[in-house]
Amino acid sequence: MNTRRKWLLAAGAVAAGATGGLLWHRRGEELAPDRPAEPPGPAPVRDPAFPNALRLPGADGMYGILDVGGPIAIVARPIQHALYPGKPAAMLGFEVQHQGNNYLNPLLRVRRGTTVRADFWNALDETSIIHWHGLKVDANNDGHPHYAIKAGATHAYHYPVPNRAATYWYHPHAHGRTAAQIHQGLAGLYLVDDDEDQALRTALDLTTGVTDVPLVLQDKRIDGNGAPVYAPTEAEWMHGYLGNDVLVNLTSRPHLDVTARIYRFRLLNASMARVYRLAFTSGDRSLEFALLGGDGGLLPQPRAAQEAYLSPGERLDVALDLRSAGSGATVTLHSLEFDPMHHDAARSAREAGAAHAHTRHHDEGTANPASAQPAPIPDGAALELMKLYVYPARDPARELPATLSASEDPDFSDASVRRIRIDHHRMAWRINGRLFDMRGIGLTVRRGAKEIWEIANPADGMPHPMHIHGFHFRVLERSGSPEQVRRLALAEHGLTASDLGWKDTVMIWPGETVRIALEFSHSYLGDQVYMFHCHNLQHADRGMMVNVRVANVNGTGYGL
Ligand code: C2O
Ligand code: CU
Ligand code: CU
C-alpha cells in the first residue's frame, strides 16, 4: 500500500471514531487535529522504534485537564495502569472525581488569584502528603513532610494562588518515601494562568494538550511485566535511582504528530535523579528553540537557544517553530550525551560494597529482552526521547511576540550574603554539614529580607538540583563551572538557558559556586517553615534537606 493511501485510510478511521471533540487527541490517535484532508508533500518517515502515541492531557483520565474553580477532593491510592500497551501494572495515582469525570494525576489548571480548596485523602498504606512544587503558599498548605498524614487520614488544603502563570507540579513529600511514591506514579502538573500567559496563547493560537503540550520526563525502573519497581541499593541511595526506560507523559518510546507551526512545550523533569541535556534535531540539523520561561513564569522576551540541561524538579517553557523543519520532516527530542560527574562514584560504590557498574555507552534502554529487568540507562547517556512527525499546517501562520512579560528585574543590591555548603559524609549528602532534622530549624531568614545565597558544591561530589519551597529566586552567577556547562552559557555570569527568569530549582554542578538572589516576602503572618533541599530524590530522602524558617519579626533575622 502506498503511503498516501495508508494515510487516507487512517484519516477515515479517525474521523469515524471521533465522536466528541476532545476524545480523539486524548486517546492518542495517530492524527493531529488540524491536519488537512490531503497532504501536499511527502509524509514524514515514521520510526518503528517509537510506536506509542504520546499521551496528551484530555478531558479526563490520566493527566486529564481539570479547571479548578470550586473545591476538589484528591485521593492517593493504588491503581492499575498500563504504562505499556496491554500490560496493566500496579502503580499509585492521584484520583479525582469531579463533575462526572474521573481523573488520574489531573493537570490542574488554576487562574492566578484563585482560592484553592482541596481535600486530600491518603488511601495508600503508608504516610503521605501533597506538596505543590513552586507555589507560594503558607506553610500550612505547603505539604512540608512535617504535615505528612497517616494511611487513611485526610488533610485539608485551602489557599489562594499568588503565583505568576507557569508550569508547576505536585507530588508527595513524606520524608524518606518521596522518591518511592513519585516513582510508583504519584505526580501531576499544576498550570497557573494569568493575563500575560493568556496573551501569549492567543498570539500563538495555543490550546493545552494540542499545541501547548506539557512533556513530563520521567525515567522508571520497569520489571519484565511492565510494572515500576522501586528498590534502590546502597550505592543508588548515594547516586540516585536511574530507570531502565525514559517515559514522556508516562508513554514509552513516544511519537507525536504535529503540524508545521509554532508549538509550545512545557518540559518538566519529574525524574528522581536523571538529568537531561535537551535538544531538538531534524535530520542532522540542530533546531533552535525559543526559551519562553522557566520554573516561575515567562521571561520578558523570548531567548533563542540550542540546548538546555533540565535537572530534577526544573521546568522549561519553550516554543519550537516546526516551519523551520518543514512538513514531511521528522524531529527528534534528544537528551544529548554529557558527563554525569558522579565523581566519587567508584569510591562510594566500593564503600557500599555494591556492584553498581556505570557503563558509558547507550544501551538503547531495551537491553536484553530475555532478562526480566533491563539494566538502568546510565546518567548522561545519549537518548532519543520522542519523535515529532511534521505534517502541513492549515492554520494561519503566527509569530512569536517580541515581548512576553512586563515583569521587572528585582533590585538585590542591598541583599545580605549567606554561604551554603554541600558535602558528603558516610554515604549521605549534607547541607551546611548537617542532615535533615524534621523539627530543627537549619536556616532562619527574616520575612521581607533580601538575601544572596552562595551555594558551593565540592569538585569531588556530584550534581545537586537545589530547590526551595515557598519562594522563587534569580540565578545571578555560576562560577567554577565544568566545561560542559560553561559551553552553554548564553547570558553574562555563566548563566545557561535553564537559569533565566524566576526559578525554584537550580542545578549546582561539582566544583561550582552558584549565587542566587531571594526575596523572602509574602503576605503570611506568623513564622512560616519551608524547606531547602536537593531534588535528587534519593538525596532528599536520605536527608539532604534543611528547614527554612521565615521569621515574622522585625530586624531580628539570625543565621544558622
Ligand atoms: Cu518538588 Cu520539596 O519538592
Ligand atoms: Cu517544592
Ligand atoms: Cu543532591
CSV table of N, CA and C and ligand atoms in Angstrom, one decimal, residues 131-135 142 169 171 173 315 467-470 504-505 531 533 535, ligand 2:
chain,number,residue,atom,x,y,z
A,131,HIS,N,2.7,18.1,48.2
A,131,HIS,CA,3.4,19.4,48.1
A,131,HIS,C,3.2,20.0,46.7
A,132,TRP,N,2.9,21.3,46.7
A,132,TRP,CA,2.6,22.0,45.4
A,132,TRP,C,3.9,22.6,45.1
A,133,HIS,N,4.7,22.0,44.2
A,133,HIS,CA,6.1,22.5,43.9
A,133,HIS,C,6.0,23.8,43.1
A,134,GLY,N,6.6,24.8,43.8
A,134,GLY,CA,6.6,26.1,43.1
A,134,GLY,C,5.6,27.1,43.6
A,135,LEU,N,4.6,26.6,44.3
A,135,LEU,CA,3.5,27.6,44.8
A,135,LEU,C,4.0,28.3,46.0
A,142,ASP,N,1.7,24.0,52.4
A,142,ASP,CA,2.9,23.7,51.6
A,142,ASP,C,3.1,22.2,51.4
A,169,TRP,N,4.1,21.9,39.6
A,169,TRP,CA,3.6,20.5,39.7
A,169,TRP,C,3.4,20.1,41.1
A,171,HIS,N,3.4,16.7,44.0
A,171,HIS,CA,3.9,15.4,44.3
A,171,HIS,C,3.9,15.1,45.8
A,173,HIS,N,5.4,14.2,49.5
A,173,HIS,CA,6.6,14.7,50.2
A,173,HIS,C,6.8,14.1,51.6
A,315,ARG,N,11.6,23.1,35.4
A,315,ARG,CA,10.8,23.2,34.2
A,315,ARG,C,11.4,24.2,33.2
A,467,HIS,N,16.5,23.1,45.6
A,467,HIS,CA,15.1,23.6,45.4
A,467,HIS,C,14.7,24.2,46.7
A,468,ILE,N,14.0,25.4,46.6
A,468,ILE,CA,13.4,26.0,47.8
A,468,ILE,C,11.9,26.0,47.7
A,469,HIS,N,11.2,25.8,48.8
A,469,HIS,CA,9.7,25.9,48.9
A,469,HIS,C,9.3,27.3,49.2
A,470,GLY,N,8.2,27.7,48.7
A,470,GLY,CA,7.6,29.0,49.1
A,470,GLY,C,8.0,30.2,48.4
A,504,ASP,N,12.7,28.1,41.0
A,504,ASP,CA,12.6,27.5,42.3
A,504,ASP,C,13.6,26.3,42.5
A,505,THR,N,14.3,25.9,41.4
A,505,THR,CA,15.2,24.8,41.5
A,505,THR,C,16.4,25.2,40.6
A,531,MET,N,11.2,24.6,53.3
A,531,MET,CA,12.5,23.9,53.2
A,531,MET,C,13.3,24.1,52.0
A,533,HIS,N,16.1,22.0,49.7
A,533,HIS,CA,16.6,20.6,49.6
A,533,HIS,C,17.0,20.3,48.2
A,535,HIS,N,16.8,18.1,45.0
A,535,HIS,CA,15.6,17.4,44.3
A,535,HIS,C,16.1,16.1,43.6
B,2,CU,CU,8.8,22.2,46.1
